[in-house]
CSV table of C-alpha atoms in Angstrom, one decimal:
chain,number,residue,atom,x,y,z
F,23,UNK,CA,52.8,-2.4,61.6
F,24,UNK,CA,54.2,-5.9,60.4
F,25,UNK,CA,57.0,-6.7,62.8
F,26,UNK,CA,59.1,-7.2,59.5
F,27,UNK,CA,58.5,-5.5,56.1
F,28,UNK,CA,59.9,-6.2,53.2
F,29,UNK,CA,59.2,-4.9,49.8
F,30,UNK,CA,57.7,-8.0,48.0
F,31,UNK,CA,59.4,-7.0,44.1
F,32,UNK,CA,59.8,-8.3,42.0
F,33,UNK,CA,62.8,-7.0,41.0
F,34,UNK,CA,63.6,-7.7,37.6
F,35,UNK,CA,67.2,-7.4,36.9
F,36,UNK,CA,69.6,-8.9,34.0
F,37,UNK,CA,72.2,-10.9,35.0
F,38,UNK,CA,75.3,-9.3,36.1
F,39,UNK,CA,73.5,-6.6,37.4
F,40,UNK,CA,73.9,-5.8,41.3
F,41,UNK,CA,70.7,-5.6,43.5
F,42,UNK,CA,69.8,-4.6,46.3
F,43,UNK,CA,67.0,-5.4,49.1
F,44,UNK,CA,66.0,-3.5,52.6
F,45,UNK,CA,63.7,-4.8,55.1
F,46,UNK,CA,62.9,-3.1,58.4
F,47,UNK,CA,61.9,-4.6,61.6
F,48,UNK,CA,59.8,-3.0,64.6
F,49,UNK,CA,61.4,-4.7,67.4
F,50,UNK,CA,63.9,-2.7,68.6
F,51,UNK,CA,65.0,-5.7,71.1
F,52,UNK,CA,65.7,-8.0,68.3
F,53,UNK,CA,68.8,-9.6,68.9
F,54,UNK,CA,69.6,-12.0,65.5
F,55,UNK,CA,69.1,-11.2,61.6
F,56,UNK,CA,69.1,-13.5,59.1
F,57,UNK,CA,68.4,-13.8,55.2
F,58,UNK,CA,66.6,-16.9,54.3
F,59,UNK,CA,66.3,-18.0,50.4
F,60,UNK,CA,63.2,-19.5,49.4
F,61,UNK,CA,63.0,-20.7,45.8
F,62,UNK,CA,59.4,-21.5,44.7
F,63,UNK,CA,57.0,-24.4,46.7
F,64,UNK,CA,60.3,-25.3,48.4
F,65,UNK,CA,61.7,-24.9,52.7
F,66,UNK,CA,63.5,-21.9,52.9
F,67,UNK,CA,67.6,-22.0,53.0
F,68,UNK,CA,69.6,-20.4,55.3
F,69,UNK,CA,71.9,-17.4,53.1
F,70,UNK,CA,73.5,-15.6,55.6
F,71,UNK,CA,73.5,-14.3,59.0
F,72,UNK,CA,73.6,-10.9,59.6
F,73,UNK,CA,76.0,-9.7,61.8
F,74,UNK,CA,76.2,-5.9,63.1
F,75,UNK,CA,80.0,-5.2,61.3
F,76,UNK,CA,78.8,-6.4,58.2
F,77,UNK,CA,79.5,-9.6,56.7
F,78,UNK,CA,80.4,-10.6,53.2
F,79,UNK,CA,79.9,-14.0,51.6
F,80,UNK,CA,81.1,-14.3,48.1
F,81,UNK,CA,78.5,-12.3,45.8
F,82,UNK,CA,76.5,-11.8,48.8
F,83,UNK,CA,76.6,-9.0,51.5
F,84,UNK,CA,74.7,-8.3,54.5
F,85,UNK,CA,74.5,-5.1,56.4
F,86,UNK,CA,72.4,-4.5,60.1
F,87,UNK,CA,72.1,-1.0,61.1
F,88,UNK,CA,70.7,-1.4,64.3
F,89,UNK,CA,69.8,2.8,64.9
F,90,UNK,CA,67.4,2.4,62.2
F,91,UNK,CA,66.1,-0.9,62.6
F,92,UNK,CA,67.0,-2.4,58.8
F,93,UNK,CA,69.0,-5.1,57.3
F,94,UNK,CA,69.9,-5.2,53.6
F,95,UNK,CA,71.6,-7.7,51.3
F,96,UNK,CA,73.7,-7.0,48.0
F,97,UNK,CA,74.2,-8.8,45.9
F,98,UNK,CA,76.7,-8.1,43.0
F,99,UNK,CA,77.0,-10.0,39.3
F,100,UNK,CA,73.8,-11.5,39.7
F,101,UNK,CA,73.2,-15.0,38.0
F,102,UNK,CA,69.7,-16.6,37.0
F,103,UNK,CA,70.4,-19.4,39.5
F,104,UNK,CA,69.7,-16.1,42.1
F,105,UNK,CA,65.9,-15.7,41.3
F,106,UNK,CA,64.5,-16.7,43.8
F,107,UNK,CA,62.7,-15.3,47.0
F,108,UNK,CA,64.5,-13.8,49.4
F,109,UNK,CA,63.2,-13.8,53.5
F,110,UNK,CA,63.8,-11.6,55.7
F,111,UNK,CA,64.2,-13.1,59.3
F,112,UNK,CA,64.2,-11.5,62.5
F,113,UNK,CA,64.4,-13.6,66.1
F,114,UNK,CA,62.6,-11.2,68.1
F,115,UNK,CA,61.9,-13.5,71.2
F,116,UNK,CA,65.0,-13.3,73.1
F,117,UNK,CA,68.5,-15.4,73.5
F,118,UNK,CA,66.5,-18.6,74.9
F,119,UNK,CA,67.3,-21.5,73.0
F,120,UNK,CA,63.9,-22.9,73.8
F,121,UNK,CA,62.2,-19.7,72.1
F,122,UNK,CA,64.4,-19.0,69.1
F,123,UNK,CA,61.1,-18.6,66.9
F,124,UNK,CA,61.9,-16.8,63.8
F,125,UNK,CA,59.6,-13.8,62.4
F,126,UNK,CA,59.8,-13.6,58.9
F,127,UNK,CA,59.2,-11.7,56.7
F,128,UNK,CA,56.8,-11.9,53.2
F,129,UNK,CA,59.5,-11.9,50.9
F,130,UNK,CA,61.5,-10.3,48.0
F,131,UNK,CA,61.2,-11.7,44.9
F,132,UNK,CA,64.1,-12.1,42.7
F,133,UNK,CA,63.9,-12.3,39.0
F,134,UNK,CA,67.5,-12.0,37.2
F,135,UNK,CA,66.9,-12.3,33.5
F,136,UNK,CA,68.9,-13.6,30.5
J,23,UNK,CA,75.5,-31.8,58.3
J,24,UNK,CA,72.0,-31.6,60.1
J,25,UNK,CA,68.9,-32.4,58.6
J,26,UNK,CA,65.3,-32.1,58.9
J,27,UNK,CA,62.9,-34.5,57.4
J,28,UNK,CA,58.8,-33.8,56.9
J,29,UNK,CA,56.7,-36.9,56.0
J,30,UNK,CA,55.0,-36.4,54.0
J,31,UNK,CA,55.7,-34.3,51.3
J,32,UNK,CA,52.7,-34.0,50.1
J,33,UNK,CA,49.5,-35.5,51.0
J,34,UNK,CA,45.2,-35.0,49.7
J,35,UNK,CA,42.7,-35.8,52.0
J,36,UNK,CA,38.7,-35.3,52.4
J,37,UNK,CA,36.8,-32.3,54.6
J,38,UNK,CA,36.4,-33.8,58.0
J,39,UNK,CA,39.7,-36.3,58.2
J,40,UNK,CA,42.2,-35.5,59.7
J,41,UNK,CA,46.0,-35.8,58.3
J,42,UNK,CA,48.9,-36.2,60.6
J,43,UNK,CA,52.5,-34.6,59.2
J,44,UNK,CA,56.6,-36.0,60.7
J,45,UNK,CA,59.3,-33.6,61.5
J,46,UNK,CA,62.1,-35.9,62.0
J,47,UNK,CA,65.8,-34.2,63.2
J,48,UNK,CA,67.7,-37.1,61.4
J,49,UNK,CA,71.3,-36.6,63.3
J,50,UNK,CA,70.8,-34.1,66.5
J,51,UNK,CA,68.3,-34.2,68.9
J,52,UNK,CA,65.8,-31.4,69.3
J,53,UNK,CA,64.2,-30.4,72.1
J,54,UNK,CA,62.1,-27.9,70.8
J,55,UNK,CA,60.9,-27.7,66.8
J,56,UNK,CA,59.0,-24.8,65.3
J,57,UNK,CA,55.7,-25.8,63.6
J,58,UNK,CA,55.4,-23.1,60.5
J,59,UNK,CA,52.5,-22.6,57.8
J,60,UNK,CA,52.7,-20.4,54.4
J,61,UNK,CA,49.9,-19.7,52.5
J,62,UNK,CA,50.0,-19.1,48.7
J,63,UNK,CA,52.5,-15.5,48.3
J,64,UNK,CA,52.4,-14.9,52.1
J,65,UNK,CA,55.1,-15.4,54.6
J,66,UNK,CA,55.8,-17.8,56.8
J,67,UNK,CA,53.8,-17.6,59.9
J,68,UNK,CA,54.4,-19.4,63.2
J,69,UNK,CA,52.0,-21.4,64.3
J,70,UNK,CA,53.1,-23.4,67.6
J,71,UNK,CA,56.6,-24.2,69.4
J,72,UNK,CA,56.6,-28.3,70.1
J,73,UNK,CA,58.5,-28.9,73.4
J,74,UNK,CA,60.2,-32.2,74.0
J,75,UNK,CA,58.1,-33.5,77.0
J,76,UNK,CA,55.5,-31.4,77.7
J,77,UNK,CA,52.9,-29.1,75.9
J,78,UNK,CA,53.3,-27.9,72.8
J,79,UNK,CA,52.8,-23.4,72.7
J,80,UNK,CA,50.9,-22.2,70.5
J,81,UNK,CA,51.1,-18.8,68.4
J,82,UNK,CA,47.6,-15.8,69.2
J,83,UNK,CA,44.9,-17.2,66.5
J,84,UNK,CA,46.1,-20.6,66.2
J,85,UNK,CA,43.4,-23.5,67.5
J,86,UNK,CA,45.5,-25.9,69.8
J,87,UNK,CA,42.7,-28.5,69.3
J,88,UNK,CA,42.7,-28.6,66.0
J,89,UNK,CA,46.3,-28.4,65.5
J,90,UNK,CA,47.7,-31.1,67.9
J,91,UNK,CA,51.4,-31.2,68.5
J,92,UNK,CA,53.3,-34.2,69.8
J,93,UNK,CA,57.0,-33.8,70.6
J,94,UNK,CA,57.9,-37.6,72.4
J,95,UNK,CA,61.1,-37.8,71.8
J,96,UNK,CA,64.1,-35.7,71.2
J,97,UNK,CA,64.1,-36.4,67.4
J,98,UNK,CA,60.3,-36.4,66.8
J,99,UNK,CA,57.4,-34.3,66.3
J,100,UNK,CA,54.2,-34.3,65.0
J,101,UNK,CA,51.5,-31.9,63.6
J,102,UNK,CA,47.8,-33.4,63.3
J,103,UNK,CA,45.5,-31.3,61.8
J,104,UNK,CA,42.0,-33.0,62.8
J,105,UNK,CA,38.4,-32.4,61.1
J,106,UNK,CA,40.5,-30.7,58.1
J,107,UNK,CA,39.0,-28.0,56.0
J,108,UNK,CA,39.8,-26.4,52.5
J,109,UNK,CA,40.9,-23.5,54.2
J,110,UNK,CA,43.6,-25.6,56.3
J,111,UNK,CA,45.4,-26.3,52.9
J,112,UNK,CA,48.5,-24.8,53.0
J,113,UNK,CA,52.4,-25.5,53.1
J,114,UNK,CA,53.5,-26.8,56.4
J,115,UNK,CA,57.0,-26.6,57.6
J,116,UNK,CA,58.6,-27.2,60.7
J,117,UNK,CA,62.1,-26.3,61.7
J,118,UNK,CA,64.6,-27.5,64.3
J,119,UNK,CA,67.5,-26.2,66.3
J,120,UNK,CA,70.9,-27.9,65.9
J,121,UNK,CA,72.7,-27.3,69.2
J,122,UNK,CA,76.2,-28.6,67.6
J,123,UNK,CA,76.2,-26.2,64.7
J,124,UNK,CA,76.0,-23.5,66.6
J,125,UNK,CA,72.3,-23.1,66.9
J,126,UNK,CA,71.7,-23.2,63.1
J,127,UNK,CA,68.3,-23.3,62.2
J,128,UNK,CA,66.9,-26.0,60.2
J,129,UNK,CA,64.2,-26.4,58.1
J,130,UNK,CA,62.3,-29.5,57.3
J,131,UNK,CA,61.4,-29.8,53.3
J,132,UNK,CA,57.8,-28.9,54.2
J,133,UNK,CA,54.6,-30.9,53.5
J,134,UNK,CA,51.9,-29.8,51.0
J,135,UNK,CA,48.3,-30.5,52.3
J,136,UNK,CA,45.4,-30.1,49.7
J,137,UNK,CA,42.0,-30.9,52.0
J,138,UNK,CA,39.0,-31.4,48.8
C-alpha cells in the first residue's frame, strides 16, 4: 500500500462548479498535512496546510480527519486558472527539522472547463 | 519571501557524462535541502536528504554513487548525476526549509535533464 493515495482524475468540471478531492495516508504517526499545487512541468506550490479543525482559505478548504487517516480539499466556484494538479503531502518522518521529508502523493488532476 | 533557485533549468547531455544541478536558498540559510525526482505522470519521489556538513542520506533504491550530493554551505547544494543514462532523465527538484517562515517548505523551480 502507497503510503499516500490519491485518485489521479481527472476531474472534469465547468467552472463554478464545486469539487472535491480525498486522499488517504497509511501512517498513522503522521504528524503534518499539506496540499501542494502543481501546474504542468512546473515545482509544486504550497496551497494550504492542513490543520486538524479545519481550515478555510478563500475558495479553498481543507479538512484532516485523523480517525480515518484522510485529508480532503473543496474547493467551491471553481475557475479555469484552478486546473491544475493537485499533491497530496504527508510528513510522515517525525517533528525533526532535520527530517521534514515530505511524501507525496501522485496527484489529482484538475480540469475546470469553459 | 524565501526562495529557492535550481540551475539549471534545463539541461541535454550525452550517455556516460555526467551533469551537475544548484539548489540555491537565495535569502535563508538551509541546513538541510531535500533532493526530489518526478518521472513523467508519477509523483514526486525522494531521493536523498543533503545535510550541511556532512553526508548526504539517501532514500531505499537510490545509488549514492551515482547521485552525489554536496551540501558546503548553508545556502548551497548540489546534485551530480555521473555516467548519466536515458533512464536518469527526469525532473529534478530540490526543496529547502525556511526556519523564519515558520518552517515553510520551499521548492526550487526544478531542473529538466534529457540524457540522449
Amino acid at each position: 500500500r502507497k503510503e499516500v493515495e490519491q485518485d489521479p482524475g481527472p476531474f472534469n468540471v465547468p467552472e463554478g462548479a464545486t469539487v472535491a478531492f480525498n486522499c488517504t495516508y497509511s501512517n498513522s504517526a503522521s504528524q503534518s498535512f499539506f496540499w501542494y499545487r502543481q501546474d504542468c512541468r512546473k515545482e509544486p506550490k504550497l496551497l494550504m496546510s492542513v490543520y486538524s479543525s479545519g481550515n478555510e482559505d478563500g475558495r479553498f478548504t481543507a479538512q484532516l480527519n485523523r480517525a480515518s487517516q484522510y485529508i480532503s480539499l473543496l474547493i467551491r466556484d471553481s475557475k479555469l486558472s484552478d486546473s491544475a494538479t493537485y499533491l497530496c503531502v504527508v510528513n510522515s518522518r517525525g517533528g525533526d527539522t532535520g527530517r521534514r521529508a515530505l511524501t507525496f502523493g501522485s496527484g489529482t488532476r484538475l480540469q475546470v472547463q469553459p | 519571501g524565501a526562495v529557492v533557485s535550481q540551475h539549471p533549468s534545463r539541461v541535454i547531455c550525452k550517455s556516460g557524462t555526467s551533469v551537475k544541478i544548484e539548489c540555491r536558498s537565495l535569502d535563508f540559510q538551509a541546513t538541510t535541502m531535500f533532493w526530489y525526482r518526478q518521472f513523467p505522470k508519477q509523483s514526486l519521489m525522494l531521493m536523498a536528504t543533503s545535510n550541511e556538513g556532512s553526508k548526504a542520506t539517501y532514500e531505499q533504491g537510490v545509488e549514492k554513487d551515482k547521485f552525489l550530493i554536496n551540501h558546503a554551505s548553508l545556502t548551497l547544494s548540489t546534485l551530480t548525476v555521473t555516467s548519466a543514462h536515458p533512464e536518469d532523465s527526469s525532473f529534478y527538484i530540490c526543496s529547502a526549509i525556511s526556519p523564519g517562515s515558520g518552517n515553510t517548505i520551499y521548492f526550487g523551480e526544478g531542473s529538466w535533464l534529457t540524457v540522449v
